[in-house]
Amino acid sequence: MKKKIPIWAIMMMIAFFFTSITPALAEPEEQLFHRLIISGYYAMYQDGSGHWVAEEFPGQVNRVKPGDTRSMLIGQIPCNVKAKGKITRVEVKTADQITEEMFDKNTSEGSKTSLWRPMDFKEFDPMYLRYISGSITPSFTMKNDQGDVEVTANVLLGPINNAVRVAKEPDLARYYANATWAPNSSAVLWTVPVVVEWYGIPLAPVGPPDFSVQLELERFKNVKPGDKVTSTVTYTLNKDYPQQERAWLRLHHVLGGQEYAVTFEPINSADALDANGYVTFQPGESKTYRYTFTVQDKPSKILARINPVDTDQDKYWPNNRDEALVTMQNLRVEIISKPESAHPGEPVSVGARIFNEMADMQVTRLVAKINGKVVYDIDNFDVISMADKAVNFKMPDSDATVEFYINPDREKPADEITYADNIAKCTIKKLAPIIDNDGNLKVTIMAPSRVQPFKKWTFTVKVEGRFPPPPPPPSKDDDPTATISLKVNGKAVNIDYHLSEGTWGDVVVDTKVPVNYQKSTGITVPRGKKFSKTVTFTFPATTGFPGQDYPINLHAKATWRNYNGEDTSKTMIFLKPMEPEAQITL
């Protein structure tokens, strides 16, 4: 006896069957990729014997007669949408399938349609449908799997009322045939418009490629200026990328922020670049190139880059560039801050920067002297990439020569490429001692203690005193006033600098231009009375030096006959440390 299955169970199994068909199994749907509206023409004419003939295919002239249905070639038409996906089929349709919407690019149908010659629907209707053959049966032959086709049609040679008579309408005939017809030609022609449509399955969305580059070495060590070094660089396209992709390859030697192109040759001649520096990669392909560069007398780097050509996207930009430092066995020292001059007894600070061009930390000896006298001697001075050190002292009653010497014994290390840059020195000029006010004139400079770089700023000078009256007896020619001469001068330095794009991004001083500020004015005061006069001055904008205080020295002097008064002031200008510029992959 057969056991009956309840109807609800059958329904459950059917429902389970259909719901188990998941979307993951669904194939992409076929869609219209592109539509082309194109028109040929069929022309026949009478030969010398009075017979009607026509060239229906290139080089094939056949005898015909009105009312016949003849085969003709419309054209060899390439598919211009191959990149959209796999072409599945092509259809060729008659002109009655053409709609006005196909001529409007703002519609979905118009956005997929192109015409073989520019026109709108209002032009197409009278120019091509008015003179159309009475019957057109188009067909095509697929030339390859890329969608290129040869389109032909069986065309009715009639009705004669639709035909363009060349002798009567030569301009219209020339519009269709783009040819010069003989005068009084017997030729007549009909238009043969058709529609070609390409259908296909679109490619799955392709994400951006992931190009990468790797230099053979991370660093070129213990090289000397003039050495010629040969190495390799490898460029790669990720293996899971679904198609080939073009890339732009570049290699540069970077010195002092300037990039110099490096010539490189492919290990495999098939990987040679084209004239633009482009080359095509297959998925997962790596291409290796050999290059040679000359070591310079300063730290530098080799910079390799790769960029997609046909897209502005890359999956992971950081690996599109690689750098290798070119380092050499060398320590050097530079003066980075100092005053140009100072008064005896005035506090002075001189700063130095020690550079390690070997990339690895170096323990060495550092000595500092003032006028030949050692002020400190550090036997184990650590330098990773660079280090700052200063000497602070009171200005002596003479010029002061400050000297910094790194690795003076030439033992730490013992094999530097040069020792000429191991010493740096500077001289601070002594200014005349400050003259105390003599009681008759008192001069006071009122200036800010710190100002911003690149901006003008003001300061004032106050002159106070009491001048005696003219000696007796009074005379009408005696001047009841006196004119005091006030002279102000200031000294500063404009420093032009940039952040090096070399090994460590050091601050590089380009030029130091002295700034000498001088102003003079007269102050008229009453004789025999106390007075207090204030004059305001504007100091020009000056630059600073990253991370360092830099002084601006002011001096003011007032004189009248044997009376005099002076004052000095120091204003500091401070520029915050320079931030590294953001680097952008090109």
Coordinates of N, CA and C in Angstrom, one line a residue, residues 338-546:
K338 N 73.5 82.4 14.9 CA 74.5 83.2 15.6 C 74.1 84.7 15.4
P339 N 74.5 85.6 16.3 CA 74.4 87.0 16.1 C 75.6 87.5 15.2
E340 N 75.4 88.5 14.5 CA 76.4 89.1 13.7 C 77.4 89.9 14.6
S341 N 76.9 90.5 15.6 CA 77.7 91.3 16.5 C 77.0 91.4 17.9
A342 N 77.8 91.9 18.9 CA 77.3 92.0 20.2 C 78.1 93.0 21.0
H343 N 77.5 93.6 22.0 CA 78.3 94.5 22.9 C 79.0 93.6 24.0
P344 N 80.1 94.1 24.4 CA 80.8 93.4 25.5 C 79.9 93.2 26.7
G345 N 80.0 91.9 27.2 CA 79.1 91.6 28.4 C 77.7 91.1 28.0
E346 N 77.4 91.2 26.8 CA 76.0 90.8 26.3 C 76.0 89.3 26.2
P347 N 74.9 88.6 26.6 CA 74.7 87.2 26.4 C 74.7 86.8 24.9
V348 N 75.4 85.8 24.5 CA 75.5 85.4 23.1 C 75.3 83.9 23.1
S349 N 74.6 83.4 22.1 CA 74.4 82.0 21.8 C 74.7 81.7 20.4
V350 N 75.5 80.6 20.2 CA 75.8 80.2 18.8 C 75.4 78.7 18.7
G351 N 74.6 78.4 17.7 CA 74.1 77.0 17.5 C 74.8 76.3 16.4
A352 N 75.0 75.0 16.5 CA 75.5 74.2 15.4 C 74.7 73.0 15.2
R353 N 74.7 72.4 14.0 CA 74.0 71.2 13.7 C 75.0 70.2 13.2
I354 N 75.0 69.0 13.8 CA 75.9 67.9 13.4 C 75.1 66.9 12.6
F355 N 75.5 66.6 11.4 CA 74.9 65.7 10.5 C 75.6 64.4 10.4
N356 N 74.8 63.3 10.4 CA 75.4 61.9 10.2 C 74.9 61.4 8.9
E357 N 75.7 61.3 7.9 CA 75.3 60.8 6.6 C 75.4 59.3 6.4
M358 N 75.6 58.6 7.5 CA 75.8 57.2 7.4 C 74.5 56.4 7.7
A359 N 73.5 57.1 8.1 CA 72.2 56.5 8.4 C 72.1 55.7 9.7
D360 N 73.2 55.0 10.1 CA 73.3 54.3 11.3 C 73.8 55.3 12.4
M361 N 73.4 55.1 13.7 CA 73.8 56.0 14.7 C 75.4 55.9 14.9
Q362 N 76.0 57.0 15.1 CA 77.4 57.1 15.3 C 77.7 57.8 16.6
V363 N 78.7 57.2 17.4 CA 79.2 57.8 18.6 C 80.6 58.3 18.3
T364 N 80.7 59.6 18.5 CA 81.9 60.3 18.1 C 82.3 61.4 19.2
R365 N 83.3 62.2 18.9 CA 83.8 63.2 19.8 C 83.4 64.6 19.2
L366 N 83.0 65.5 20.1 CA 82.6 66.9 19.7 C 83.3 67.8 20.6
V367 N 84.0 68.8 20.0 CA 84.7 69.8 20.8 C 84.2 71.2 20.3
A368 N 84.0 72.1 21.3 CA 83.6 73.5 21.0 C 84.6 74.4 21.7
K369 N 85.0 75.5 20.9 CA 86.0 76.5 21.4 C 85.5 77.9 21.2
I370 N 85.9 78.8 22.1 CA 85.7 80.2 21.9 C 87.1 80.9 21.9
N371 N 87.5 81.5 20.8 CA 88.8 82.2 20.7 C 89.9 81.2 21.1
G372 N 89.8 79.9 20.7 CA 90.8 78.9 20.9 C 90.7 78.2 22.2
K373 N 89.9 78.6 23.1 CA 89.8 78.0 24.4 C 88.6 77.0 24.4
V374 N 88.9 75.8 24.9 CA 87.9 74.7 24.9 C 86.8 75.1 25.9
V375 N 85.5 75.1 25.5 CA 84.4 75.3 26.4 C 83.7 74.0 26.8
Y376 N 83.8 73.0 25.9 CA 83.4 71.7 26.2 C 84.0 70.7 25.3
D377 N 84.2 69.5 25.8 CA 84.8 68.4 25.0 C 84.0 67.1 25.3
I378 N 83.1 66.7 24.4 CA 82.3 65.5 24.7 C 82.9 64.3 23.9
D379 N 83.3 63.3 24.7 CA 84.0 62.2 24.0 C 83.0 61.2 23.4
N380 N 81.8 61.1 23.9 CA 80.9 60.1 23.4 C 79.6 60.9 23.0
F381 N 79.6 61.5 21.9 CA 78.5 62.3 21.4 C 77.7 61.5 20.4
D382 N 76.4 61.2 20.7 CA 75.6 60.3 19.9 C 74.9 61.2 18.8
V383 N 75.0 60.7 17.5 CA 74.3 61.3 16.4 C 73.6 60.2 15.6
I384 N 72.3 60.3 15.6 CA 71.5 59.3 14.8 C 71.4 59.8 13.3
S385 N 70.7 60.9 13.1 CA 70.7 61.5 11.7 C 71.3 62.9 11.8
M386 N 70.9 63.6 12.8 CA 71.5 64.9 13.1 C 71.2 65.3 14.5
A387 N 72.0 66.2 15.0 CA 71.9 66.7 16.4 C 72.3 68.1 16.5
D388 N 71.6 68.9 17.4 CA 72.0 70.3 17.6 C 72.7 70.5 18.9
K389 N 73.7 71.4 18.9 CA 74.4 71.7 20.1 C 74.8 73.2 20.0
A390 N 74.8 73.9 21.2 CA 75.1 75.3 21.2 C 76.1 75.6 22.3
V391 N 76.8 76.8 22.1 CA 77.6 77.4 23.2 C 77.0 78.7 23.6
N392 N 76.9 79.0 24.9 CA 76.4 80.2 25.4 C 77.4 80.9 26.3
F393 N 77.6 82.2 26.0 CA 78.7 82.9 26.7 C 78.4 84.4 26.7
K394 N 79.1 85.1 27.5 CA 79.0 86.6 27.5 C 80.1 87.1 26.6
M395 N 79.7 88.1 25.8 CA 80.6 88.6 24.8 C 81.8 89.3 25.4
P396 N 83.0 88.8 25.0 CA 84.2 89.4 25.6 C 84.5 90.8 25.0
D397 N 85.5 91.5 25.5 CA 85.8 92.8 25.0 C 86.7 92.7 23.7
S398 N 86.3 91.8 22.9 CA 87.0 91.6 21.6 C 86.0 90.8 20.7
D399 N 86.4 90.6 19.4 CA 85.6 89.7 18.6 C 85.7 88.3 19.2
A400 N 84.6 87.5 18.9 CA 84.6 86.2 19.4 C 84.5 85.2 18.3
T401 N 85.5 84.3 18.2 CA 85.5 83.2 17.2 C 85.0 81.9 17.8
V402 N 83.9 81.4 17.4 CA 83.4 80.1 17.9 C 83.6 79.0 16.9
E403 N 84.1 77.9 17.5 CA 84.5 76.8 16.6 C 83.9 75.5 17.1
F404 N 83.3 74.7 16.2 CA 82.8 73.4 16.5 C 83.6 72.4 15.7
Y405 N 84.0 71.3 16.3 CA 84.8 70.3 15.6 C 84.2 68.9 16.0
I406 N 83.8 68.2 14.9 CA 83.2 66.8 15.1 C 84.3 65.8 14.6
N407 N 84.5 64.8 15.4 CA 85.5 63.8 15.2 C 86.9 64.4 14.9
P408 N 87.4 65.2 15.8 CA 88.7 65.9 15.5 C 89.9 64.9 15.4
D409 N 89.7 63.7 16.1 CA 90.8 62.8 16.1 C 90.8 61.9 14.9
R410 N 89.7 62.0 14.1 CA 89.5 61.1 12.9 C 89.6 59.7 13.2
E411 N 88.9 59.3 14.3 CA 88.9 57.9 14.8 C 87.5 57.4 14.9
K412 N 86.5 58.2 15.0 CA 85.1 57.8 15.2 C 84.2 58.4 14.1
P413 N 84.2 57.9 12.9 CA 84.9 56.8 12.4 C 86.3 57.2 11.8
A414 N 87.0 56.2 11.4 CA 88.4 56.5 10.9 C 88.4 56.5 9.4
D415 N 87.3 56.4 8.7 CA 87.4 56.3 7.2 C 86.3 57.1 6.6
E416 N 86.1 58.4 7.1 CA 85.2 59.3 6.4 C 85.7 59.6 5.0
I417 N 84.8 59.9 4.1 CA 85.1 60.3 2.8 C 85.8 61.6 2.7
T418 N 85.6 62.5 3.7 CA 86.2 63.8 3.7 C 86.2 64.3 5.2
Y419 N 87.2 65.0 5.6 CA 87.2 65.7 6.9 C 87.1 67.2 6.8
A420 N 87.0 67.7 5.6 CA 87.0 69.1 5.3 C 85.7 69.8 6.0
D421 N 84.6 69.0 6.1 CA 83.4 69.6 6.6 C 83.2 69.2 8.1
N422 N 84.2 68.7 8.7 CA 84.1 68.3 10.2 C 84.3 69.5 11.1
I423 N 84.6 70.7 10.6 CA 84.8 71.8 11.4 C 83.9 73.0 10.9
A424 N 83.3 73.7 11.8 CA 82.6 74.9 11.4 C 82.9 76.0 12.4
K425 N 83.1 77.2 11.9 CA 83.4 78.3 12.8 C 82.7 79.6 12.3
C426 N 82.6 80.5 13.2 CA 82.1 81.8 12.9 C 82.6 82.9 13.8
T427 N 82.6 84.1 13.5 CA 83.1 85.2 14.3 C 82.0 86.2 14.5
I428 N 81.8 86.6 15.8 CA 80.9 87.6 16.2 C 81.6 88.9 16.5
K429 N 81.3 89.9 15.8 CA 82.0 91.2 15.9 C 81.6 91.9 17.2
K430 N 82.6 92.6 17.8 CA 82.3 93.3 19.0 C 81.8 94.7 18.6
L431 N 80.7 95.1 19.3 CA 80.2 96.4 19.1 C 80.8 97.4 20.2
A432 N 80.8 98.7 19.9 CA 81.3 99.6 20.9 C 80.6 99.5 22.2
P433 N 81.2 99.7 23.3 CA 80.6 99.6 24.6 C 79.4 100.6 24.7
I434 N 78.4 100.3 25.4 CA 77.2 101.1 25.6 C 77.6 102.3 26.4
I435 N 77.4 103.5 25.9 CA 77.7 104.8 26.6 C 76.5 105.1 27.5
D436 N 76.8 105.3 28.8 CA 75.8 105.7 29.7 C 75.3 107.1 29.4
N437 N 74.0 107.3 29.6 CA 73.4 108.7 29.4 C 74.1 109.6 30.4
D438 N 74.5 110.9 29.9 CA 75.2 111.8 30.7 C 74.4 112.7 31.6
G439 N 73.1 112.4 31.7 CA 72.2 113.2 32.6 C 71.5 114.3 31.9
N440 N 72.1 114.8 30.8 CA 71.4 115.9 30.1 C 70.4 115.3 29.1
L441 N 70.8 114.2 28.5 CA 69.9 113.5 27.5 C 69.8 112.0 28.0
K442 N 68.6 111.5 28.0 CA 68.4 110.1 28.3 C 67.6 109.5 27.2
V443 N 68.1 108.4 26.6 CA 67.5 107.7 25.5 C 67.0 106.3 25.9
T444 N 65.8 106.0 25.6 CA 65.2 104.7 26.0 C 64.5 104.1 24.7
I445 N 64.9 102.9 24.4 CA 64.3 102.1 23.3 C 63.2 101.2 23.9
M446 N 62.0 101.3 23.4 CA 60.9 100.5 23.8 C 60.5 99.6 22.6
A447 N 60.9 98.3 22.7 CA 60.7 97.4 21.6 C 60.2 96.1 22.1
P448 N 59.4 95.4 21.3 CA 58.9 94.1 21.8 C 60.1 93.1 22.0
S449 N 59.9 92.2 22.9 CA 61.0 91.2 23.1 C 61.0 90.1 22.1
R450 N 59.9 89.9 21.4 CA 59.8 88.9 20.4 C 58.8 89.3 19.3
V451 N 59.2 89.1 18.1 CA 58.3 89.5 17.0 C 58.1 88.3 16.0
Q452 N 57.1 88.3 15.2 CA 56.9 87.3 14.2 C 57.7 87.5 12.9
P453 N 58.1 86.5 12.3 CA 58.8 86.6 11.0 C 57.8 87.1 9.9
F454 N 58.4 87.6 8.8 CA 57.7 88.0 7.6 C 56.7 89.1 7.8
K455 N 56.7 89.8 9.0 CA 55.8 90.9 9.2 C 56.6 92.1 9.7
K456 N 56.1 93.3 9.3 CA 56.7 94.6 9.8 C 56.3 94.7 11.3
W457 N 57.1 95.5 12.0 CA 56.8 95.7 13.4 C 57.3 97.1 13.8
T458 N 56.8 97.6 14.9 CA 57.1 99.0 15.3 C 57.8 99.0 16.7
F459 N 58.6 100.0 16.9 CA 59.2 100.3 18.2 C 59.3 101.8 18.4
T460 N 59.5 102.2 19.6 CA 59.6 103.6 19.9 C 60.9 104.0 20.6
V461 N 61.3 105.2 20.4 CA 62.5 105.7 21.1 C 62.0 107.0 21.9
K462 N 62.3 107.0 23.2 CA 62.0 108.2 24.0 C 63.2 108.9 24.4
V463 N 63.2 110.2 24.2 CA 64.3 111.1 24.5 C 63.9 112.1 25.6
E464 N 64.6 112.1 26.7 CA 64.2 113.0 27.8 C 65.4 113.8 28.2
G465 N 65.2 115.0 28.9 CA 66.3 115.8 29.3 C 65.8 117.2 29.8
R466 N 66.8 118.0 30.1 CA 66.6 119.4 30.4 C 67.8 120.2 29.9
F467 N 67.6 121.1 29.0 CA 68.7 122.0 28.5 C 68.7 123.3 29.2
P468 N 69.9 123.8 29.6 CA 70.0 125.1 30.2 C 69.6 126.2 29.3
P469 N 69.2 127.4 29.9 CA 68.9 128.5 29.0 C 70.1 129.1 28.4
P470 N 70.0 129.9 27.4 CA 71.2 130.5 26.8 C 71.9 131.3 27.8
P471 N 73.2 131.5 27.7 CA 74.0 132.2 28.7 C 73.6 133.7 28.7
P472 N 73.7 134.3 29.8 CA 73.3 135.8 29.9 C 74.4 136.6 29.2
P473 N 74.2 137.8 28.8 CA 72.9 138.5 28.9 C 72.0 138.0 27.8
P474 N 70.6 138.0 28.0 CA 69.7 137.5 27.0 C 69.9 138.3 25.7
S475 N 69.7 137.7 24.6 CA 69.8 138.4 23.3 C 68.6 137.9 22.5
K476 N 68.1 138.9 21.7 CA 66.9 138.6 20.9 C 67.3 137.6 19.8
D477 N 68.6 137.4 19.5 CA 69.0 136.4 18.5 C 69.1 135.0 19.0
D478 N 69.1 134.8 20.4 CA 69.2 133.5 20.9 C 68.0 132.7 20.6
D479 N 68.2 131.5 20.2 CA 67.1 130.5 19.8 C 66.6 129.9 21.1
P480 N 65.3 130.1 21.3 CA 64.7 129.6 22.6 C 64.5 128.0 22.5
T481 N 64.8 127.4 21.4 CA 64.7 126.0 21.3 C 66.0 125.3 20.8
A482 N 66.0 124.0 21.0 CA 67.2 123.3 20.5 C 66.7 122.1 19.7
T483 N 67.4 121.7 18.6 CA 67.0 120.6 17.8 C 68.0 119.4 18.1
I484 N 67.5 118.4 18.6 CA 68.3 117.2 18.9 C 68.4 116.3 17.7
S485 N 69.5 115.7 17.4 CA 69.7 114.8 16.4 C 69.5 113.4 16.9
L486 N 68.5 112.6 16.4 CA 68.3 111.2 16.8 C 68.6 110.3 15.7
K487 N 69.5 109.4 15.9 CA 69.9 108.4 14.9 C 69.6 107.0 15.4
V488 N 68.9 106.2 14.6 CA 68.5 104.8 15.0 C 69.0 103.9 13.9
N489 N 69.6 102.8 14.4 CA 70.0 101.7 13.4 C 69.7 100.4 14.0
G490 N 69.5 99.4 13.1 CA 69.2 98.0 13.5 C 69.9 97.1 12.6
K491 N 70.3 95.9 13.1 CA 70.9 94.9 12.3 C 70.2 93.6 12.5
A492 N 69.9 93.0 11.3 CA 69.3 91.7 11.3 C 69.8 90.9 10.1
V493 N 69.3 89.7 9.9 CA 69.7 88.9 8.7 C 68.5 88.2 8.1
N494 N 68.4 88.4 6.8 CA 67.3 87.6 6.1 C 67.9 86.2 5.7
I495 N 67.3 85.2 6.1 CA 67.8 83.8 5.8 C 66.9 83.1 4.8
D496 N 67.4 82.8 3.7 CA 66.6 81.9 2.7 C 67.0 80.5 2.9
Y497 N 66.0 79.6 3.0 CA 66.3 78.2 3.3 C 65.2 77.4 2.7
H498 N 65.4 76.1 2.6 CA 64.4 75.1 2.2 C 64.6 73.8 2.9
L499 N 63.6 73.0 2.9 CA 63.6 71.7 3.5 C 64.1 70.7 2.5
S500 N 65.3 70.1 2.7 CA 65.9 69.2 1.8 C 65.0 68.0 1.6
E501 N 65.0 67.5 0.3 CA 64.3 66.2 0.0 C 65.3 65.1 0.0
G502 N 66.5 65.3 0.6 CA 67.5 64.3 0.6 C 67.2 63.2 1.6
T503 N 68.2 62.7 2.3 CA 68.0 61.6 3.1 C 67.1 61.8 4.3
W504 N 67.3 62.9 5.0 CA 66.6 63.1 6.3 C 65.7 64.4 6.2
G505 N 65.6 65.1 5.1 CA 64.8 66.3 5.1 C 65.4 67.4 6.0
D506 N 66.7 67.6 5.8 CA 67.4 68.6 6.6 C 67.0 70.0 6.2
V507 N 67.1 71.0 7.1 CA 67.0 72.4 6.7 C 68.3 72.9 6.0
V508 N 68.1 73.4 4.8 CA 69.3 73.8 4.0 C 69.2 75.3 3.9
V509 N 70.3 76.0 4.3 CA 70.4 77.4 4.2 C 70.9 77.8 2.8
D510 N 70.1 78.6 2.0 CA 70.5 79.0 0.7 C 71.4 80.2 0.7
T511 N 70.9 81.3 1.3 CA 71.6 82.6 1.4 C 71.3 83.2 2.8
K512 N 72.3 84.1 3.2 CA 72.1 84.9 4.4 C 72.4 86.4 3.9
V513 N 71.3 87.2 4.0 CA 71.5 88.6 3.5 C 71.4 89.5 4.7
P514 N 72.4 90.3 5.0 CA 72.3 91.3 6.1 C 71.3 92.3 5.8
V515 N 70.6 92.7 6.9 CA 69.6 93.8 6.9 C 70.1 94.9 7.8
N516 N 70.4 96.1 7.2 CA 70.9 97.2 7.9 C 69.8 98.3 7.9
Y517 N 69.2 98.5 9.0 CA 68.1 99.5 9.1 C 68.7 100.8 9.7
Q518 N 68.5 101.9 9.0 CA 69.0 103.2 9.5 C 67.9 104.3 9.3
K519 N 67.7 105.1 10.4 CA 66.8 106.2 10.3 C 67.4 107.4 11.1
S520 N 67.1 108.6 10.6 CA 67.6 109.8 11.3 C 66.4 110.8 11.3
T521 N 66.3 111.5 12.4 CA 65.3 112.6 12.5 C 65.8 113.6 13.5
G522 N 65.1 114.8 13.5 CA 65.4 115.9 14.4 C 64.2 116.1 15.4
I523 N 64.6 116.3 16.6 CA 63.6 116.6 17.7 C 63.8 118.0 18.2
T524 N 62.8 118.8 18.1 CA 62.9 120.2 18.6 C 62.3 120.3 20.0
V525 N 63.1 120.8 20.9 CA 62.7 120.8 22.4 C 63.0 122.3 22.9
P526 N 62.3 122.7 24.0 CA 62.5 124.0 24.5 C 63.7 124.1 25.3
R527 N 64.4 125.3 25.3 CA 65.6 125.5 26.1 C 65.2 125.8 27.5
G528 N 65.9 125.3 28.5 CA 65.7 125.6 29.9 C 64.5 124.9 30.5
K529 N 63.9 124.0 29.8 CA 62.8 123.3 30.4 C 63.0 121.7 30.3
K530 N 62.3 121.0 31.2 CA 62.4 119.5 31.0 C 61.5 119.1 29.8
F531 N 61.9 118.1 29.2 CA 61.1 117.6 28.0 C 61.1 116.1 28.0
S532 N 60.2 115.5 27.3 CA 60.1 114.1 27.0 C 59.5 113.9 25.6
K533 N 60.2 113.4 24.6 CA 59.7 113.2 23.3 C 59.8 111.8 22.9
T534 N 58.8 111.3 22.2 CA 58.7 109.9 21.7 C 58.6 109.8 20.2
V535 N 59.4 109.0 19.6 CA 59.3 108.8 18.1 C 59.1 107.4 17.8
T536 N 58.2 107.1 16.9 CA 57.9 105.7 16.5 C 58.6 105.3 15.2
F537 N 59.1 104.1 15.1 CA 59.8 103.6 13.9 C 59.2 102.3 13.5
T538 N 59.3 102.0 12.2 CA 58.8 100.7 11.7 C 59.9 99.9 11.1
F539 N 60.2 98.7 11.7 CA 61.2 97.9 11.2 C 60.7 97.0 10.1
P540 N 61.5 96.8 9.0 CA 60.9 96.0 7.9 C 60.8 94.5 8.3
A541 N 60.0 93.8 7.5 CA 59.8 92.4 7.7 C 61.1 91.6 7.4
T542 N 61.4 90.7 8.3 CA 62.6 89.8 8.1 C 62.2 88.4 8.3
T543 N 63.0 87.5 7.8 CA 62.8 86.0 8.0 C 63.4 85.6 9.3
G544 N 63.2 84.3 9.6 CA 63.8 83.7 10.7 C 64.4 82.4 10.3
F545 N 64.8 81.6 11.2 CA 65.5 80.3 10.9 C 64.7 79.2 11.7
P546 N 64.3 78.1 11.1 CA 63.4 77.1 11.7 C 64.0 76.6 13.1

